[in-house]
PDB file of C-alpha atoms in Angstrom:
ATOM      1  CA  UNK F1482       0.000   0.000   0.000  1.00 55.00           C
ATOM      2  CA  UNK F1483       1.492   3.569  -1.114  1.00 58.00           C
ATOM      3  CA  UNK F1484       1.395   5.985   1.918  1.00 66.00           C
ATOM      4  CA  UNK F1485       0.506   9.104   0.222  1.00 68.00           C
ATOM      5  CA  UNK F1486       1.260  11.292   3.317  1.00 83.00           C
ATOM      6  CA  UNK F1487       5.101   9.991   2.720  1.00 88.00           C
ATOM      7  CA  UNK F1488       5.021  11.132  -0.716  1.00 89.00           C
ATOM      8  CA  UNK F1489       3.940  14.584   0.162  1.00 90.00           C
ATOM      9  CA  UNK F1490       6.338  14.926   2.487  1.00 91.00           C
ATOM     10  CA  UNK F1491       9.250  13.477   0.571  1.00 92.00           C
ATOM     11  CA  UNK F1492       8.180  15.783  -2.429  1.00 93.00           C
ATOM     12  CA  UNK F1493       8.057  18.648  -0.214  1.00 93.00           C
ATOM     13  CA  UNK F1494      11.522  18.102   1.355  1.00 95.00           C
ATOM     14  CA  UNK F1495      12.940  17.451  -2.268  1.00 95.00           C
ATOM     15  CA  UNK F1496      11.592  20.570  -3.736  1.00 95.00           C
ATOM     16  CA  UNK F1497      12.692  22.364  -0.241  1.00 95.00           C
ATOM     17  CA  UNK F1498      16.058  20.977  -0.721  1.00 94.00           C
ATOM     18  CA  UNK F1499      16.888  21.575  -4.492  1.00 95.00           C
ATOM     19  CA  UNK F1500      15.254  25.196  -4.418  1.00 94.00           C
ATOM     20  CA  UNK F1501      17.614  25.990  -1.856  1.00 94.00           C
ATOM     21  CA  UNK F1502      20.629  24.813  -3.633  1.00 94.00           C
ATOM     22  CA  UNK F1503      19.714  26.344  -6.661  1.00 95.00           C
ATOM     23  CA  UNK F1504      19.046  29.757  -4.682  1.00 95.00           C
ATOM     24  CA  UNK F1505      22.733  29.813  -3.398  1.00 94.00           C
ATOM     25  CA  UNK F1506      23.875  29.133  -6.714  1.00 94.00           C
ATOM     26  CA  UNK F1507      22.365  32.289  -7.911  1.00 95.00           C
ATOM     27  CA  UNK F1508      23.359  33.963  -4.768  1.00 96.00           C
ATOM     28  CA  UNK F1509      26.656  33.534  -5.687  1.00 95.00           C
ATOM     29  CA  UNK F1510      26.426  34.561  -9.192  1.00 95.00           C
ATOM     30  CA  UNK F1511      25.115  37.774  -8.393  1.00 95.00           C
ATOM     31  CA  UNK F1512      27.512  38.509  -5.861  1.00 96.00           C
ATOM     32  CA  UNK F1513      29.975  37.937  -8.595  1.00 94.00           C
ATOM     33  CA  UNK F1514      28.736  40.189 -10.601  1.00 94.00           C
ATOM     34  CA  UNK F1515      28.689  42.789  -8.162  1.00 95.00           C
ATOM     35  CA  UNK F1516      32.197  42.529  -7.167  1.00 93.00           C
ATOM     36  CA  UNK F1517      32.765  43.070 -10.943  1.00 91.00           C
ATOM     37  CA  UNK F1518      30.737  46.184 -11.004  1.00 92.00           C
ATOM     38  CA  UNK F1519      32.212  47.246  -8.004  1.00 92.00           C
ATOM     39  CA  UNK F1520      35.827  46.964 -10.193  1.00 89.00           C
ATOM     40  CA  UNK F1521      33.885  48.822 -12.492  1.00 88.00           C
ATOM     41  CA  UNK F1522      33.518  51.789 -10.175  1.00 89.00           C
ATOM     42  CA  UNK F1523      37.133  51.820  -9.313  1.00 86.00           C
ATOM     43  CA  UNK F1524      37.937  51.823 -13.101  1.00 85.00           C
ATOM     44  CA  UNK F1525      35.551  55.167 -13.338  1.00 87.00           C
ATOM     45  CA  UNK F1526      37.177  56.542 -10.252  1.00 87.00           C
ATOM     46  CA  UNK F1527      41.295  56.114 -11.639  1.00 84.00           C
ATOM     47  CA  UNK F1528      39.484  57.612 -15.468  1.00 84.00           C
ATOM     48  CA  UNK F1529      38.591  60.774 -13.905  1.00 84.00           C
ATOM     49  CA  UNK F1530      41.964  60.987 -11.905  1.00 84.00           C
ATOM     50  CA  UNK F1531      43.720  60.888 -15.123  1.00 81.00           C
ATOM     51  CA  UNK F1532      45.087  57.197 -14.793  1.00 83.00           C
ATOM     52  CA  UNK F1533      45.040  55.288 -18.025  1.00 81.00           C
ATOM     53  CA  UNK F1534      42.393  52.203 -18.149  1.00 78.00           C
ATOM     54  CA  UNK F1535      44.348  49.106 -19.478  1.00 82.00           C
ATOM     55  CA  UNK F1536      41.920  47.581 -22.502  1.00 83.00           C
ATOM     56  CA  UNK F1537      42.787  44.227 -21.383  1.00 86.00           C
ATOM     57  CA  UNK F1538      41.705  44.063 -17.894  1.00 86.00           C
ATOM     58  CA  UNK F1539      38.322  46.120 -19.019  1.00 86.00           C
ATOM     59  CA  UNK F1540      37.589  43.241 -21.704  1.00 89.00           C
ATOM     60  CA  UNK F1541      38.820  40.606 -18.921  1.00 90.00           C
ATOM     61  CA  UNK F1542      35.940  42.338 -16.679  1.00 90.00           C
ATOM     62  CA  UNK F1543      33.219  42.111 -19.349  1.00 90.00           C
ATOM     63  CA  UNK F1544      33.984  38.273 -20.255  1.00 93.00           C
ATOM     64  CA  UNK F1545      33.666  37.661 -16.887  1.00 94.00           C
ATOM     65  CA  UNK F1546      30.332  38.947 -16.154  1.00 93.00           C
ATOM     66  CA  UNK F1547      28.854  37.428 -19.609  1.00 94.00           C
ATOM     67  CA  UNK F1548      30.602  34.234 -18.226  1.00 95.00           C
ATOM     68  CA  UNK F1549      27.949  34.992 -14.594  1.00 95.00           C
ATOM     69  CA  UNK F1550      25.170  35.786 -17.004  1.00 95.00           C
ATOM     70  CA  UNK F1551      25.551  32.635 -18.931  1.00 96.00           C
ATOM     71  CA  UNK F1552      25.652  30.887 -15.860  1.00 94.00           C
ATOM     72  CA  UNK F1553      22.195  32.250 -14.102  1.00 95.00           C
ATOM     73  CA  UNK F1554      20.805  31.870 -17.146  1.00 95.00           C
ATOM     74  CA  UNK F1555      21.580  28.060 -17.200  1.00 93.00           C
ATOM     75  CA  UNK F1556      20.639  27.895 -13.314  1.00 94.00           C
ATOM     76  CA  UNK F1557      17.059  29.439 -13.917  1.00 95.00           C
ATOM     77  CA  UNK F1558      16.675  27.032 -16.982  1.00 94.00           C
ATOM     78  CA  UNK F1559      17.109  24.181 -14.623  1.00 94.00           C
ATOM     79  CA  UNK F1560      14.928  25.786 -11.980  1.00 94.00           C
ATOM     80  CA  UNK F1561      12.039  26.140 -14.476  1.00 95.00           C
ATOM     81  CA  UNK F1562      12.346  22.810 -16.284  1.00 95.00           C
ATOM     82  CA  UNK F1563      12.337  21.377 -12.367  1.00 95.00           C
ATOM     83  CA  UNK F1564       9.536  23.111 -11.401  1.00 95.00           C
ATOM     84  CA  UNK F1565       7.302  21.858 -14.457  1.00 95.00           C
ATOM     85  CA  UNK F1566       8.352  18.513 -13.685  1.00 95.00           C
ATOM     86  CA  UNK F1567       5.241  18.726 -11.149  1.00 93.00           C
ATOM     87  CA  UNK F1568       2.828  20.280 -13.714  1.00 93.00           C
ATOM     88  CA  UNK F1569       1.224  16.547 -14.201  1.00 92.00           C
ATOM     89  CA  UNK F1570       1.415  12.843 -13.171  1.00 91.00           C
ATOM     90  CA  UNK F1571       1.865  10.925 -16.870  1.00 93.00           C
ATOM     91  CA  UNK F1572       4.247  13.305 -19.494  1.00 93.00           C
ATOM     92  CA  UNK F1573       6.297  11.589 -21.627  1.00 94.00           C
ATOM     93  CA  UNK F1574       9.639  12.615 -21.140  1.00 94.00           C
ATOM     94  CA  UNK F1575      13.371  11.349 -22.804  1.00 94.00           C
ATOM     95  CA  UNK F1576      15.420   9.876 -19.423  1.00 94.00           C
ATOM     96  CA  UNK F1577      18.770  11.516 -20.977  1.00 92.00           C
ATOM     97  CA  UNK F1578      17.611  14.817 -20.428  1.00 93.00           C
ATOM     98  CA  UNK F1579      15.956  13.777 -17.464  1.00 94.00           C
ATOM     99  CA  UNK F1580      19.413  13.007 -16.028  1.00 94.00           C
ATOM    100  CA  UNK F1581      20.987  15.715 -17.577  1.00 93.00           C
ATOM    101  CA  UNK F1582      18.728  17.950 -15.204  1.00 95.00           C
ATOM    102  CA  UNK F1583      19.367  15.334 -12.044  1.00 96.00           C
ATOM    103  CA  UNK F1584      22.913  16.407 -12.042  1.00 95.00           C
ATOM    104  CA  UNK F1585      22.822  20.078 -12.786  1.00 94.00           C
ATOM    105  CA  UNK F1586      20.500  20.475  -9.485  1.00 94.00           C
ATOM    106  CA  UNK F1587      22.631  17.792  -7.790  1.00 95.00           C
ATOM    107  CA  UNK F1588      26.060  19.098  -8.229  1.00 93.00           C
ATOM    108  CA  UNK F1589      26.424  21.622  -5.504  1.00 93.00           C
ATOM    109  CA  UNK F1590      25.738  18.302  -3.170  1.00 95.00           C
ATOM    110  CA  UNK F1591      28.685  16.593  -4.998  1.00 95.00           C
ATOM    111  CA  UNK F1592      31.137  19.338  -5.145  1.00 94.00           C
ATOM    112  CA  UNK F1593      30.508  19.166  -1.201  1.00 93.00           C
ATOM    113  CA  UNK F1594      30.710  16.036  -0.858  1.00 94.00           C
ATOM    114  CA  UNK F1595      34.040  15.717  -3.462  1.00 95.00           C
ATOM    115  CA  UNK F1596      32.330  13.257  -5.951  1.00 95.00           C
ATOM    116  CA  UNK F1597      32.621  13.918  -9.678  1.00 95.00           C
ATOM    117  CA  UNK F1598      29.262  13.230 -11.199  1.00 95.00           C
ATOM    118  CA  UNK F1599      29.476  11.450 -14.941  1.00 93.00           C
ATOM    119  CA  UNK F1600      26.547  11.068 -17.595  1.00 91.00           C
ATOM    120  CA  UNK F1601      27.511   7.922 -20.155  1.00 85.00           C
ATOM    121  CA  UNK F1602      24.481   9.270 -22.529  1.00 79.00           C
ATOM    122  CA  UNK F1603      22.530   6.835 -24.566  1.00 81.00           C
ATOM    123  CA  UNK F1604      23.074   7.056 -28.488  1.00 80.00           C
ATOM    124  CA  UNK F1605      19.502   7.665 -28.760  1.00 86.00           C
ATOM    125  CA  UNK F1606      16.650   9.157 -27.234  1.00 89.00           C
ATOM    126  CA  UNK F1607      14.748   6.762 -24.318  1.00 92.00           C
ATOM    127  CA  UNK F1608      11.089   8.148 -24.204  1.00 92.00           C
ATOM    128  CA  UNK F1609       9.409   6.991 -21.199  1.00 93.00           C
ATOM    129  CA  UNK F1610       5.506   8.366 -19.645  1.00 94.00           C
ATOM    130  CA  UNK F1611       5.764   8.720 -15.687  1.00 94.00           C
ATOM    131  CA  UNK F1612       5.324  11.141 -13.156  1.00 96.00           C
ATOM    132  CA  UNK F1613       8.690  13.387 -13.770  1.00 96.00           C
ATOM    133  CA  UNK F1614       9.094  14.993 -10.491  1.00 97.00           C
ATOM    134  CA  UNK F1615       8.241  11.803  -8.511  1.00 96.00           C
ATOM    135  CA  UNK F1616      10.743   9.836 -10.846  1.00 97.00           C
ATOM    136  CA  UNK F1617      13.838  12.899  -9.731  1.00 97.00           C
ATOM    137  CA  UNK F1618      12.654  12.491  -6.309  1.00 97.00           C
ATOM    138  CA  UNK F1619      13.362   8.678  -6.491  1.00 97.00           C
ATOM    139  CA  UNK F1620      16.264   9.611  -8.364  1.00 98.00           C
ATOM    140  CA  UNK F1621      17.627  11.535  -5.876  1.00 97.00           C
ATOM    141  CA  UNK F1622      17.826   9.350  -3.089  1.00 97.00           C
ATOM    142  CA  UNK F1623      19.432   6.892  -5.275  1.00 96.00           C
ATOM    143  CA  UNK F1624      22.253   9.115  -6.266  1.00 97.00           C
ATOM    144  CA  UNK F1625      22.407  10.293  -2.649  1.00 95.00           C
ATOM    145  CA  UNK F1626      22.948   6.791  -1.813  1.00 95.00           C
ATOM    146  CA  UNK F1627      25.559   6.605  -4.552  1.00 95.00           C
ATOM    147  CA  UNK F1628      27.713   9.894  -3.362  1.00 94.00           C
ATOM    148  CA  UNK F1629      28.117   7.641   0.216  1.00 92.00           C
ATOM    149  CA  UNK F1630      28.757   4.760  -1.822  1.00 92.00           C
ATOM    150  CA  UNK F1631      30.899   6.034  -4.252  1.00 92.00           C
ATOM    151  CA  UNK F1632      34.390   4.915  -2.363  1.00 86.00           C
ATOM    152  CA  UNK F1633      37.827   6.152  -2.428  1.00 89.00           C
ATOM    153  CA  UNK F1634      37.691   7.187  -6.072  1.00 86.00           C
ATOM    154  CA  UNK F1635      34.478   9.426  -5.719  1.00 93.00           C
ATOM    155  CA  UNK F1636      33.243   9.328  -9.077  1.00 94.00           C
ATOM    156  CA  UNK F1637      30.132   8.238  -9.782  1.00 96.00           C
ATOM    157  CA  UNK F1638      29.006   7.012 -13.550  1.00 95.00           C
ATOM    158  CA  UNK F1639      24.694   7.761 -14.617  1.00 96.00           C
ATOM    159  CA  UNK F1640      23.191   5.990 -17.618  1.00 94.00           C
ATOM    160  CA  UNK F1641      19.907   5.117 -18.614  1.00 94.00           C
ATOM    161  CA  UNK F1642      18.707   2.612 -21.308  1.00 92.00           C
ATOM    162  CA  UNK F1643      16.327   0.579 -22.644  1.00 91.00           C
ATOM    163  CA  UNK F1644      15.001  -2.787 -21.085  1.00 88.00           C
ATOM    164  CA  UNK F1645      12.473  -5.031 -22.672  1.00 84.00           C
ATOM    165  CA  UNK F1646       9.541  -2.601 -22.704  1.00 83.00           C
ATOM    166  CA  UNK F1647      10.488  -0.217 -20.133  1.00 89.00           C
ATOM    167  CA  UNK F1648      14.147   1.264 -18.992  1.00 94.00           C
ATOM    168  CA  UNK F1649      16.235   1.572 -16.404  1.00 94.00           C
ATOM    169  CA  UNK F1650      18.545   3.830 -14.669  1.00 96.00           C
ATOM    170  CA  UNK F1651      22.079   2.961 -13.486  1.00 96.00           C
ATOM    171  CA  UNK F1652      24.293   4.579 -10.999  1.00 96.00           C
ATOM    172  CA  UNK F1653      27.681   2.742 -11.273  1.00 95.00           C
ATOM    173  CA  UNK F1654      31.602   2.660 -10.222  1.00 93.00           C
ATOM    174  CA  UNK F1655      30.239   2.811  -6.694  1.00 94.00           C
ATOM    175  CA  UNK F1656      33.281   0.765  -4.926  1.00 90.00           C
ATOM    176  CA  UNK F1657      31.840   1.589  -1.075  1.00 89.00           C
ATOM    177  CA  UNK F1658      28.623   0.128  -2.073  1.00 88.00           C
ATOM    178  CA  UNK F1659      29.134  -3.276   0.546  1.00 85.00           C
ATOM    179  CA  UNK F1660      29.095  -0.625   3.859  1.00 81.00           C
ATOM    180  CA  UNK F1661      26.785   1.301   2.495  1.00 80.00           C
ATOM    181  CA  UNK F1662      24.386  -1.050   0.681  1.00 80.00           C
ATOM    182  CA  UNK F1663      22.577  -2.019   4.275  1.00 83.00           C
ATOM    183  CA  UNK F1664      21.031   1.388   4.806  1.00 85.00           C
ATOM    184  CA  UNK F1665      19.473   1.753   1.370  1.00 91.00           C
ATOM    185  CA  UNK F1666      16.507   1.697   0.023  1.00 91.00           C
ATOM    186  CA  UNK F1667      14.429   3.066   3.062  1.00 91.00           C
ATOM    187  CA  UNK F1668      10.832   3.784   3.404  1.00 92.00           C
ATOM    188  CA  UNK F1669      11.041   6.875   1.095  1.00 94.00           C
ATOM    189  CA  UNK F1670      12.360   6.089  -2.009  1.00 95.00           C
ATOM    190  CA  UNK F1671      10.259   2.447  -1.793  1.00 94.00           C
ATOM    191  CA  UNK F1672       7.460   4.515  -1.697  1.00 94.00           C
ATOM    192  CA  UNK F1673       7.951   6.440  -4.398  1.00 95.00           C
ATOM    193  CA  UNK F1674       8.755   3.265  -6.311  1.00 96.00           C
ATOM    194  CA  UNK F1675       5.393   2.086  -5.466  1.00 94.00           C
ATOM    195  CA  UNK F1676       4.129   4.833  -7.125  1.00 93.00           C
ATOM    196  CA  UNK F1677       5.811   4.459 -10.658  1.00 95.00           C
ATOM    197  CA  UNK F1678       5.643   0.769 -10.894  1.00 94.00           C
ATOM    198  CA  UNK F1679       9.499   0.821 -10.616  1.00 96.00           C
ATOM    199  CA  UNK F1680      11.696  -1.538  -8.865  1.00 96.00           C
ATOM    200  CA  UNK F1681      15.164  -0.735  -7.520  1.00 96.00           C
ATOM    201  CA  UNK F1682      18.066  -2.854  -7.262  1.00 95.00           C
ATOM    202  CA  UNK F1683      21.185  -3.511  -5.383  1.00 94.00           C
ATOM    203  CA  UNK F1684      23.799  -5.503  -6.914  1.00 92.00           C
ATOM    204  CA  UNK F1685      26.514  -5.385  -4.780  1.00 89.00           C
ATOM    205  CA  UNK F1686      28.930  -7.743  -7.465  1.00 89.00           C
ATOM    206  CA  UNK F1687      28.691  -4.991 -10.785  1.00 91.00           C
ATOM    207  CA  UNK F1688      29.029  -2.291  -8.002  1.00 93.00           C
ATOM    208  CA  UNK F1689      25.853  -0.252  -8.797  1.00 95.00           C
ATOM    209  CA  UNK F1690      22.540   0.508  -7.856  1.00 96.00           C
ATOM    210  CA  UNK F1691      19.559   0.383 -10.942  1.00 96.00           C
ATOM    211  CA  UNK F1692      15.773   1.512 -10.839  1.00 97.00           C
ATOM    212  CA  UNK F1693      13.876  -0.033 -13.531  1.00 96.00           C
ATOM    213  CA  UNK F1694      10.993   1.397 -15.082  1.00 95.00           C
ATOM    214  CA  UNK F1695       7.901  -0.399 -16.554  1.00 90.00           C
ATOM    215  CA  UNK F1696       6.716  -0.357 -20.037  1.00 73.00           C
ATOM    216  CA  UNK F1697       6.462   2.623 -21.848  1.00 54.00           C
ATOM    217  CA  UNK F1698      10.203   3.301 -23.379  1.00 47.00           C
ATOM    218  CA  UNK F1699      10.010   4.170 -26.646  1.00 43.00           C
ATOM    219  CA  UNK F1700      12.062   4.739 -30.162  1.00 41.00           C
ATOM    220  CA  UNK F1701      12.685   8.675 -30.496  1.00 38.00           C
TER     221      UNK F1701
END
């Protein structure tokens, strides 16, 4: 039986937790681009005392903010694509992008934590039709799990494919997994399996942890 007051909750904490990461990241891009404008200033203030502006340093400056600007911009891409994950409970969605976004909202966590985060994309498009934001919730945990499990050489390898009908997700190269593997999956993320008629799965030998998806994968 699917507790539905667990889901809420877990959503709740998810979206808490990634809109707060993704808030400091833009935090920190603005105050970049204030210390830049504050350079700025100082550049106005040695112009009108006569000192010579060096054109290097001034075009230095202005790649550097565009550089910020580029990066917000990708931030609040991720932000809105995340958000309209929630807008409905059966989209059809391609998993490679759908990873593509789990790591851009996860890497703050990873750079923390010191684990390199790598995406070994599919050839082709894998279309699958389930609940998006309930699928990076589920997501999320695993890869959580994966960033404690990820060993001594803290890299930790994403793919997605196809299976039979449906897909499945793979977080690999995790060489801690054997102390780790004993405190995952909890209540939460077996919940929100329940809900998407996924199954996850330790496999302690290949050194990864997979959550397969039923039927729905399709050709692009």
């Amino acid at each position: 039986m699917v507790r539905m007051d667990l889901i809420g909750k877990c959503g709740i904490q998810f979206f808490g937790k990634m809109s707060a990461s993704i808030s400091h990241d833009l935090k920190n891009v603005l105050a970049v681009i204030n210390e830049n404008a504050g350079l700025l200033e100082d550049f106005c203030l040695m112009a009108e005392k006569g000192r010579a502006l060096e054109p290097t340093r001034l075009k230095r400056l202005a790649e550097d903010v565009k550089h910020q600007i580029c990066r917000g911009d990708r931030i609040i891409t991720s932000l809105n694509t995340f958000a309209h994950s929630a807008d409905r409970e059966s989209v059809t969605i391609d998993l490679r992008e759908l990873l593509g976004l789990l790591v851009e909202l996860s890497l703050r966590y990873a750079s923390m934590r010191g684990v390199h985060l790598e995406i070994d994309p599919p050839a082709d498009a894998i279309m699958v039709t389930t609940f998006p934001f309930i699928l990076l919730n589920l997501l999320w945990f695993c890869l959580d799990f994966a960033m404690t499990a990820a060993g001594p050489d803290k890299t930790i390898a994403l793919a997605a494919e196809k299976s039979g009908d449906g897909a499945r997700l793979r977080f690999r190269k995790l060489a801690g997994m054997d102390a780790a593997a004993a405190s995952f999956p909890t209540d939460s993320p077996n919940a929100l399996a329940r809900v998407l008629n996924a199954h996850i799965r330790l496999d302690p030998d290949s050194r990864e942890v997979a959550v397969s998806l039923p039927g729905g994968a399709q050709d692009a």
